[in-house]
Amino acid sequence: MKNTTLVVMAAGIGSRFGKGTKQLTPVGPSGELIMDYSVYDAVKAGFNKVVFIIRRDILEEFKSAIGDRIEKLVDVEYVFQELDDLPAGFKKPEGRTKPWGTGQAVLSCRGVVDTPFAVINADDYYGVDTYKIMHDYIAGDVKAEDGLQHICMAGFRLGNTLSENGGVTRGICIVDESNKLIGIKETKNIEKCDKGGVVRSESGDVIIDAATPVSMNMWGFSPEFIPMLEEGFVDFLSKMDVNDITGEFLLPIYIDKLLKEKKAEVQVLETSAEWFGVTFQEDKEPVRAAFRKLVDKGIYKEKLY
């Protein structure tokens, strides 16, 4: 079996763990976190290593909250997303406190990830079958050749990713007849409606069909993507306004740039799975109920580990 790695972006967790930290909100009947289910599904699908991207100052707290029990299931490593981790010739702008974004987060895996890998958010539930689809693809087809990055992305149906409790931001995907990604349009404040999603504005409502593919930041890469990402980060920093202390180097935006420059090809892997996430405080109970239903159906055990 080919070695594959699951990279979990969890650097957004605060320095103090508490009931207000959404990534650490218990959602399972035995107190499981969304990350517990993500790793469980990934290992079942064939991933044999997990890398958690966190902040260095929360390592011990993170291990106590989830890492120690995950280490009993699969090989685990930790990498750190830090504000001062910048390419030679660059330094953190004065007053910068905001992380550099998902692109820099994945870049922190250099030297640690040397297999095909998938990237996920710590606080998103992607569904059992999605991990299987992603694993099988990156284990066989994700590669880099002739300077072209072959990337894949889990394409969720918009209607399966919306919240009952407010508007959300989604990467609306434009795909061709072969399900190759042409571009991503970050769209804010998408509210749930009978036809799928709606974006309201003074100039009129825009309806987005429920079947429209969207990105939920679940990507598959070859290990050669990481050096390329480093080049992208240098380019991003070179062009950033010196007074900008909040700009972020984001995976979807960088990948969209690679597409436009014809340096990458992205296969959208369709999934009918329903996404769960705790975007709002009001989402907690519906998400708990959704996991309760999955347990009752026998998809998960009452106590996961």
XYZ file of N, CA, C and O in Angstrom, residues 145-305:
644
model
N 4.576 16.509 -12.941
C 5.404 16.125 -14.084
C 5.438 17.268 -15.077
O 4.460 17.984 -15.271
N 6.595 17.448 -15.692
C 6.785 18.500 -16.693
C 6.388 19.871 -16.153
O 5.851 20.715 -16.882
N 6.632 20.089 -14.849
C 6.331 21.378 -14.250
C 4.866 21.620 -13.966
O 4.489 22.701 -13.513
N 4.003 20.625 -14.227
C 2.566 20.770 -14.005
C 2.155 20.021 -12.739
O 2.411 18.820 -12.612
N 1.548 20.730 -11.820
C 1.050 20.111 -10.598
C -0.310 19.479 -10.862
O -1.226 20.143 -11.338
N -0.436 18.193 -10.545
C -1.719 17.511 -10.641
C -2.308 17.461 -9.229
O -1.791 16.763 -8.352
N -3.375 18.198 -9.034
C -3.989 18.393 -7.719
C -5.414 17.856 -7.790
O -6.006 17.776 -8.864
N -5.964 17.485 -6.654
C -7.383 17.141 -6.631
C -8.064 17.880 -5.486
O -7.409 18.351 -4.546
N -9.357 17.984 -5.580
C -10.155 18.704 -4.598
C -11.478 18.005 -4.414
O -12.096 17.574 -5.401
N -11.921 17.844 -3.185
C -13.247 17.295 -2.930
C -14.283 18.350 -3.274
O -14.264 19.452 -2.731
N -15.176 17.999 -4.200
C -16.208 18.940 -4.626
C -17.540 18.601 -3.983
O -18.212 17.645 -4.373
N -17.919 19.378 -2.981
C -19.184 19.165 -2.285
C -20.312 19.897 -3.006
O -20.087 20.904 -3.680
N -21.521 19.406 -2.834
C -22.686 20.100 -3.375
C -23.059 21.224 -2.416
O -23.173 21.008 -1.207
N -23.250 22.412 -2.960
C -23.528 23.582 -2.131
C -24.622 23.305 -1.102
O -24.494 23.656 0.078
N -25.699 22.650 -1.536
C -26.825 22.406 -0.640
C -26.483 21.563 0.571
O -27.189 21.615 1.584
N -25.374 20.799 0.492
C -24.954 19.969 1.624
C -23.988 20.677 2.555
O -23.446 20.061 3.474
N -23.738 21.967 2.318
C -22.723 22.674 3.109
C -23.241 23.941 3.781
O -22.458 24.673 4.379
N -24.534 24.208 3.677
C -25.061 25.475 4.201
C -25.564 25.326 5.631
O -25.933 24.242 6.065
N -25.579 26.450 6.346
C -26.026 26.468 7.726
C -27.441 27.026 7.818
O -27.822 27.918 7.053
N -28.194 26.496 8.757
C -29.537 27.030 9.018
C -29.466 28.336 9.811
O -30.469 29.016 9.978
N -28.261 28.684 10.277
C -28.147 29.763 11.264
C -27.458 31.027 10.768
O -27.108 31.893 11.555
N -27.270 31.145 9.450
C -26.673 32.371 8.938
C -25.904 32.141 7.645
O -25.732 31.009 7.194
N -25.445 33.236 7.062
C -24.707 33.169 5.813
C -23.292 32.653 6.002
O -22.668 32.872 7.040
N -22.777 31.958 4.980
C -21.436 31.387 5.034
C -20.673 31.770 3.771
O -21.258 32.182 2.769
N -19.352 31.613 3.823
C -18.505 31.846 2.656
C -18.133 30.498 2.044
O -17.719 29.586 2.755
N -18.292 30.373 0.749
C -17.960 29.134 0.058
C -17.179 29.464 -1.227
O -17.406 30.501 -1.855
N -16.291 28.560 -1.589
C -15.570 28.684 -2.853
C -16.395 28.042 -3.953
O -16.435 26.817 -4.073
N -17.106 28.840 -4.734
C -17.938 28.325 -5.816
C -17.025 27.901 -6.971
O -16.220 28.686 -7.465
N -17.159 26.636 -7.375
C -16.244 26.072 -8.364
C -16.826 26.130 -9.777
O -17.998 25.813 -9.987
N -15.983 26.500 -10.702
C -16.323 26.457 -12.121
C -15.553 25.280 -12.707
O -14.313 25.222 -12.591
N -16.269 24.306 -13.287
C -15.621 23.094 -13.783
C -15.982 22.867 -15.246
O -16.998 23.366 -15.739
N -15.138 22.079 -15.939
C -15.437 21.749 -17.321
C -16.156 20.407 -17.388
O -16.526 19.828 -16.357
N -16.349 19.885 -18.603
C -17.128 18.653 -18.776
C -16.421 17.427 -18.198
O -17.048 16.392 -17.968
N -15.109 17.542 -17.926
C -14.355 16.436 -17.333
C -14.169 16.597 -15.828
O -13.369 15.892 -15.223
N -14.890 17.540 -15.260
C -14.784 17.871 -13.835
C -13.399 18.386 -13.465
O -12.945 18.230 -12.338
N -12.742 19.018 -14.435
C -11.502 19.719 -14.152
C -11.862 21.136 -13.704
O -12.764 21.780 -14.257
N -11.157 21.610 -12.701
C -11.442 22.935 -12.157
C -10.927 24.020 -13.093
O -9.770 24.000 -13.517
N -11.797 24.961 -13.404
C -11.411 26.110 -14.229
C -11.088 27.306 -13.328
O -10.159 28.068 -13.582
N -11.853 27.460 -12.259
C -11.613 28.567 -11.343
C -12.484 28.448 -10.106
O -13.428 27.656 -10.058
N -12.133 29.236 -9.092
C -12.888 29.281 -7.840
C -13.255 30.726 -7.542
O -12.405 31.620 -7.610
N -14.516 30.944 -7.209
C -14.961 32.282 -6.841
C -15.409 32.277 -5.387
O -16.423 31.671 -5.034
N -14.617 32.925 -4.527
C -14.985 33.026 -3.117
C -16.243 33.887 -3.000
O -16.253 35.041 -3.434
N -17.292 33.320 -2.461
C -18.585 34.007 -2.376
C -19.037 34.072 -0.926
O -19.156 33.034 -0.261
N -19.295 35.273 -0.449
C -19.630 35.477 0.960
C -21.138 35.550 1.179
O -21.911 35.823 0.273
N -21.515 35.306 2.428
C -22.900 35.485 2.890
C -23.919 34.699 2.060
O -24.959 35.232 1.658
N -23.615 33.424 1.821
C -24.577 32.559 1.137
C -25.533 31.989 2.183
O -25.111 31.293 3.107
N -26.796 32.301 2.030
C -27.803 31.821 2.969
C -28.567 30.649 2.348
O -28.684 30.534 1.135
N -29.079 29.796 3.201
C -29.833 28.643 2.736
C -31.214 29.079 2.260
O -31.861 29.932 2.875
N -31.668 28.486 1.157
C -33.017 28.746 0.665
C -33.549 27.481 -0.007
O -32.839 26.480 -0.122
N -34.794 27.511 -0.453
C -35.427 26.322 -1.029
C -34.695 25.789 -2.259
O -34.683 24.580 -2.507
N -34.094 26.670 -3.042
C -33.435 26.260 -4.279
C -31.946 25.957 -4.095
O -31.275 25.563 -5.042
N -31.446 26.169 -2.894
C -30.021 25.954 -2.628
C -29.494 27.063 -1.770
O -29.725 27.098 -0.562
N -28.781 28.029 -2.395
C -28.248 29.159 -1.658
C -28.663 30.466 -2.299
O -28.992 30.527 -3.492
N -28.653 31.522 -1.504
C -28.995 32.842 -2.020
C -28.034 33.868 -1.427
O -27.697 33.819 -0.239
N -27.577 34.776 -2.279
C -26.764 35.912 -1.842
C -27.613 37.152 -2.035
O -28.015 37.478 -3.159
N -27.911 37.807 -0.942
C -28.806 38.972 -0.996
C -27.997 40.267 -1.115
O -26.950 40.416 -0.490
N -28.518 41.182 -1.930
C -27.871 42.489 -2.084
C -28.929 43.510 -2.475
O -30.059 43.152 -2.834
N -28.547 44.759 -2.433
C -29.471 45.831 -2.775
C -29.889 45.764 -4.247
O -30.975 46.198 -4.619
N -29.008 45.195 -5.076
C -29.316 45.106 -6.513
C -30.146 43.872 -6.856
O -30.524 43.675 -8.008
N -30.439 43.040 -5.846
C -31.255 41.865 -6.083
C -30.604 40.587 -5.595
O -29.385 40.518 -5.432
N -31.435 39.588 -5.335
C -30.939 38.304 -4.836
C -30.357 37.472 -5.975
O -30.895 37.460 -7.085
N -29.266 36.763 -5.666
C -28.648 35.844 -6.629
C -28.809 34.429 -6.080
O -28.340 34.115 -4.985
N -29.504 33.573 -6.828
C -29.735 32.187 -6.426
C -28.607 31.305 -6.965
O -28.226 31.412 -8.133
N -28.083 30.438 -6.112
C -27.056 29.481 -6.516
C -27.635 28.086 -6.337
O -28.076 27.719 -5.239
N -27.660 27.311 -7.406
C -28.265 25.982 -7.378
C -27.619 25.092 -6.321
O -26.408 25.128 -6.106
N -28.442 24.268 -5.684
C -27.983 23.404 -4.597
C -26.917 22.414 -5.052
O -26.078 21.975 -4.258
N -26.915 22.038 -6.334
C -25.963 21.045 -6.850
C -24.631 21.651 -7.268
O -23.704 20.921 -7.647
N -24.495 22.959 -7.172
C -23.253 23.624 -7.568
C -22.080 23.110 -6.738
O -22.157 23.056 -5.515
N -20.966 22.704 -7.387
C -19.817 22.221 -6.606
C -19.116 23.358 -5.880
O -18.944 24.454 -6.433
N -18.735 23.089 -4.639
C -18.019 24.085 -3.846
C -16.815 23.435 -3.185
O -16.783 22.231 -2.932
N -15.832 24.265 -2.895
C -14.641 23.810 -2.178
C -14.834 24.012 -0.686
O -15.252 25.081 -0.250
N -14.508 22.978 0.087
C -14.536 23.081 1.546
C -13.129 22.913 2.113
O -12.924 22.486 3.238
N -12.142 23.272 1.298
C -10.736 23.240 1.709
C -10.249 21.828 2.003
O -9.468 21.611 2.934
N -10.697 20.867 1.215
C -10.156 19.518 1.275
C -9.459 19.254 -0.055
O -10.104 19.106 -1.085
N -8.119 19.225 0.003
C -7.302 19.148 -1.197
C -6.393 17.925 -1.159
O -6.044 17.440 -0.076
N -5.956 17.477 -2.326
C -4.979 16.395 -2.424
C -3.804 16.833 -3.272
O -3.992 17.396 -4.365
N -2.577 16.572 -2.770
C -1.370 17.049 -3.439
C -0.300 15.962 -3.495
O -0.290 15.037 -2.687
N 0.649 16.146 -4.411
C 1.887 15.379 -4.381
C 2.857 16.115 -3.463
O 2.705 17.325 -3.225
N 3.886 15.434 -2.939
C 4.837 16.125 -2.059
C 5.595 17.249 -2.758
O 6.068 18.181 -2.101
N 5.667 17.193 -4.092
C 6.361 18.244 -4.842
C 5.633 19.584 -4.795
O 6.194 20.615 -5.185
N 4.398 19.571 -4.309
C 3.649 20.823 -4.216
C 4.248 21.751 -3.161
O 4.152 22.974 -3.288
N 4.868 21.203 -2.132
C 5.349 22.032 -1.023
C 6.457 22.993 -1.466
O 6.382 24.196 -1.149
N 7.482 22.547 -2.208
C 8.464 23.527 -2.708
C 7.839 24.587 -3.611
O 8.241 25.755 -3.584
N 6.856 24.178 -4.399
C 6.169 25.146 -5.265
C 5.409 26.167 -4.418
O 5.351 27.357 -4.745
N 4.832 25.699 -3.331
C 4.113 26.579 -2.417
C 5.061 27.610 -1.808
O 4.682 28.773 -1.603
N 6.287 27.184 -1.549
C 7.275 28.117 -1.000
C 7.575 29.233 -1.995
O 7.686 30.411 -1.621
N 7.686 28.884 -3.266
C 7.886 29.910 -4.289
C 6.704 30.875 -4.328
O 6.874 32.085 -4.475
N 5.512 30.326 -4.167
C 4.315 31.165 -4.164
C 4.271 32.111 -2.985
O 3.812 33.257 -3.109
N 4.743 31.646 -1.843
C 4.747 32.482 -0.646
C 5.729 33.640 -0.812
O 5.440 34.783 -0.420
N 6.879 33.374 -1.403
C 7.845 34.435 -1.677
C 7.228 35.483 -2.595
O 7.344 36.696 -2.364
N 6.543 35.023 -3.640
C 5.897 35.944 -4.578
C 4.823 36.767 -3.868
O 4.711 37.982 -4.083
N 4.034 36.116 -3.001
C 2.985 36.801 -2.243
C 3.586 37.896 -1.363
O 3.105 39.040 -1.349
N 4.641 37.563 -0.636
C 5.261 38.534 0.275
C 5.899 39.685 -0.490
O 5.872 40.836 -0.045
N 6.462 39.375 -1.652
C 7.119 40.412 -2.462
C 6.136 41.470 -2.943
O 6.495 42.643 -3.098
N 4.890 41.049 -3.182
C 3.884 41.956 -3.734
C 2.971 42.554 -2.670
O 2.133 43.397 -2.974
N 3.132 42.133 -1.415
C 2.244 42.597 -0.353
C 2.577 44.024 0.059
O 3.757 44.383 0.174
N 1.552 44.812 0.280
C 1.724 46.179 0.769
C 2.417 46.135 2.125
O 2.029 45.369 3.012
N 3.447 46.962 2.309
C 4.215 46.951 3.562
C 3.358 47.330 4.764
O 3.700 47.006 5.909
N 2.241 48.014 4.530
C 1.357 48.417 5.623
C 0.237 47.417 5.881
O -0.585 47.631 6.771
N 0.203 46.340 5.104
C -0.846 45.330 5.260
C -0.426 44.348 6.342
O 0.529 43.587 6.176
N -1.144 44.361 7.463
C -0.803 43.453 8.564
C -1.843 42.346 8.723
O -1.820 41.594 9.691
N -2.741 42.218 7.751
C -3.775 41.182 7.836
C -3.850 40.288 6.599
O -4.585 39.309 6.601
N -3.110 40.614 5.539
C -3.174 39.826 4.308
C -2.789 38.372 4.549
O -1.917 38.068 5.360
N -3.452 37.452 3.811
C -3.207 36.028 4.006
C -2.877 35.340 2.686
O -3.456 35.651 1.646
N -1.959 34.397 2.763
C -1.572 33.552 1.639
C -2.453 32.311 1.699
O -2.207 31.396 2.474
N -3.518 32.299 0.889
C -4.560 31.285 1.000
C -4.443 30.230 -0.099
O -4.206 30.557 -1.265
N -4.644 28.975 0.269
C -4.556 27.870 -0.686
C -5.454 28.059 -1.909
O -4.980 27.946 -3.046
N -6.771 28.329 -1.742
C -7.622 28.440 -2.928
C -7.177 29.542 -3.890
O -7.225 29.364 -5.111
N -6.734 30.661 -3.335
C -6.323 31.777 -4.185
C -5.035 31.431 -4.926
O -4.881 31.717 -6.125
N -4.101 30.780 -4.223
C -2.849 30.390 -4.881
C -3.097 29.336 -5.959
O -2.539 29.416 -7.056
N -3.951 28.365 -5.662
C -4.245 27.324 -6.653
C -4.950 27.934 -7.861
O -4.681 27.559 -9.010
N -5.847 28.875 -7.623
C -6.517 29.568 -8.726
C -5.486 30.297 -9.599
O -5.585 30.303 -10.831
N -4.485 30.873 -8.960
C -3.404 31.559 -9.685
C -2.620 30.553 -10.540
O -2.295 30.826 -11.703
N -2.312 29.378 -9.981
C -1.608 28.343 -10.743
C -2.416 27.894 -11.953
O -1.864 27.640 -13.032
N -3.736 27.798 -11.781
C -4.602 27.416 -12.901
C -4.522 28.443 -14.023
O -4.397 28.085 -15.202
N -4.600 29.703 -13.643
C -4.556 30.772 -14.646
C -3.212 30.792 -15.376
O -3.137 31.148 -16.558
N -2.141 30.423 -14.663
C -0.805 30.405 -15.265
C -0.504 29.078 -15.954
O 0.601 28.876 -16.453
N -1.493 28.168 -15.945
C -1.354 26.837 -16.553
C -0.191 26.048 -15.955
O 0.532 25.313 -16.649
N -0.037 26.195 -14.646
C 0.987 25.452 -13.910
C 0.385 24.319 -13.083
O 1.107 23.578 -12.418
N -0.925 24.197 -13.119
C -1.595 23.156 -12.340
C -2.847 22.698 -13.056
O -3.445 23.436 -13.857
N -3.223 21.474 -12.736
C -4.481 20.898 -13.198
C -5.160 20.324 -11.960
O -4.537 19.612 -11.177
N -6.429 20.675 -11.771
C -7.141 20.253 -10.559
C -8.344 19.404 -10.944
O -9.250 19.867 -11.647
N -8.349 18.172 -10.479
C -9.482 17.279 -10.680
C -10.449 17.437 -9.511
O -10.063 17.286 -8.352
N -11.688 17.761 -9.808
C -12.705 17.883 -8.767
C -13.340 16.510 -8.555
O -13.902 15.920 -9.488
N -13.211 15.995 -7.335
C -13.749 14.678 -6.992
C -15.127 14.864 -6.378
O -15.251 15.375 -5.260
N -16.149 14.501 -7.113
C -17.513 14.717 -6.638
C -17.827 13.865 -5.409
O -17.475 12.688 -5.352
N -18.479 14.472 -4.444
C -18.958 13.740 -3.283
C -20.362 14.208 -2.933
O -20.659 15.405 -2.992
N -21.204 13.256 -2.586
C -22.568 13.588 -2.169
C -22.671 13.663 -0.648
O -23.766 13.790 -0.104
N -21.521 13.583 0.033
C -21.508 13.604 1.501
C -22.040 14.933 2.013
O -21.897 15.981 1.372
N -22.638 14.880 3.186
C -23.117 16.103 3.835
C -22.033 16.629 4.747
O -21.492 15.901 5.573
N -21.686 17.879 4.579
C -20.664 18.532 5.386
C -21.274 19.006 6.694
O -22.403 19.512 6.723
N -20.533 18.857 7.784
C -20.933 19.436 9.073
C -19.821 20.358 9.554
O -18.632 20.061 9.376
N -20.189 21.414 10.186
C -19.195 22.301 10.783
C -19.846 23.225 11.781
O -21.037 23.529 11.688
N -19.047 23.661 12.752
C -19.565 24.574 13.766
C -19.112 25.984 13.398
O -18.063 26.454 13.830
N -19.898 26.624 12.547
C -19.599 27.993 12.142
C -20.172 28.989 13.153
O -19.545 29.992 13.485
N -21.370 28.704 13.644
C -22.042 29.562 14.614
C -22.305 28.782 15.900
O -22.366 27.554 15.891
N -22.466 29.513 16.997
C -22.788 28.863 18.272
C -24.037 27.996 18.130
O -24.126 26.913 18.694
N -24.985 28.483 17.320
C -26.246 27.759 17.147
C -26.083 26.455 16.365
O -26.996 25.631 16.299
N -24.902 26.261 15.732
C -24.660 25.039 14.958
C -24.330 23.845 15.848
O -24.391 22.696 15.396
N -23.951 24.095 17.089
C -23.457 23.011 17.938
C -24.484 21.886 18.095
O -24.163 20.708 17.889
N -25.686 22.229 18.452
C -26.687 21.190 18.713
C -27.089 20.433 17.453
O -27.199 19.200 17.477
N -27.313 21.113 16.309
C -27.597 20.356 15.084
C -26.458 19.413 14.691
O -26.708 18.308 14.201
N -25.212 19.833 14.905
C -24.083 18.973 14.566
C -24.032 17.772 15.509
O -23.797 16.635 15.078
N -24.280 17.999 16.781
C -24.338 16.878 17.729
C -25.442 15.901 17.336
O -25.268 14.680 17.393
N -26.586 16.440 16.933
C -27.702 15.580 16.521
C -27.335 14.789 15.268
O -27.714 13.610 15.130
N -26.592 15.413 14.356
C -26.181 14.719 13.132
C -25.245 13.557 13.454
O -25.372 12.465 12.879
N -24.327 13.757 14.385
C -23.429 12.660 14.767
C -24.186 11.579 15.533
O -23.899 10.383 15.384
N -25.152 11.990 16.331
C -25.975 11.009 17.032
C -26.691 10.105 16.020
O -26.769 8.881 16.201
N -27.158 10.702 14.941
C -27.851 9.937 13.908
C -26.898 8.964 13.213
O -27.260 7.821 12.917
N -25.651 9.411 12.966
C -24.659 8.545 12.339
C -24.314 7.359 13.236
O -24.119 6.237 12.759
N -24.264 7.610 14.537
C -23.999 6.524 15.492
C -25.174 5.554 15.510
O -24.997 4.329 15.484
N -26.375 6.087 15.522
C -27.574 5.233 15.543
C -27.672 4.374 14.283
O -28.204 3.257 14.327
N -27.143 4.884 13.170
C -27.163 4.115 11.924
C -26.063 3.061 11.872
O -26.018 2.249 10.955
N -25.163 3.082 12.862
C -24.082 2.121 12.895
C -22.840 2.514 12.122
O -21.916 1.714 11.975
N -22.807 3.751 11.625
C -21.631 4.220 10.886
C -20.447 4.395 11.828
O -19.291 4.132 11.464
N -20.726 4.872 13.044
C -19.713 4.997 14.083
C -20.151 4.287 15.350
O -21.361 4.149 15.605
N -19.180 3.886 16.158
C -19.479 3.283 17.450
C -19.859 4.358 18.452
O -19.501 5.527 18.285
N -20.572 3.965 19.491
C -20.965 4.905 20.553
C -19.744 5.594 21.130
O -19.744 6.804 21.348
N -18.703 4.845 21.378
C -17.413 5.384 21.803
C -16.436 5.080 20.690
O -16.108 3.925 20.420
N -15.953 6.100 20.018
C -15.206 5.918 18.780
C -13.934 5.120 18.991
O -13.608 4.235 18.206
N -13.196 5.411 20.076
C -11.943 4.684 20.341
C -12.095 3.880 21.619
O -12.634 4.347 22.601
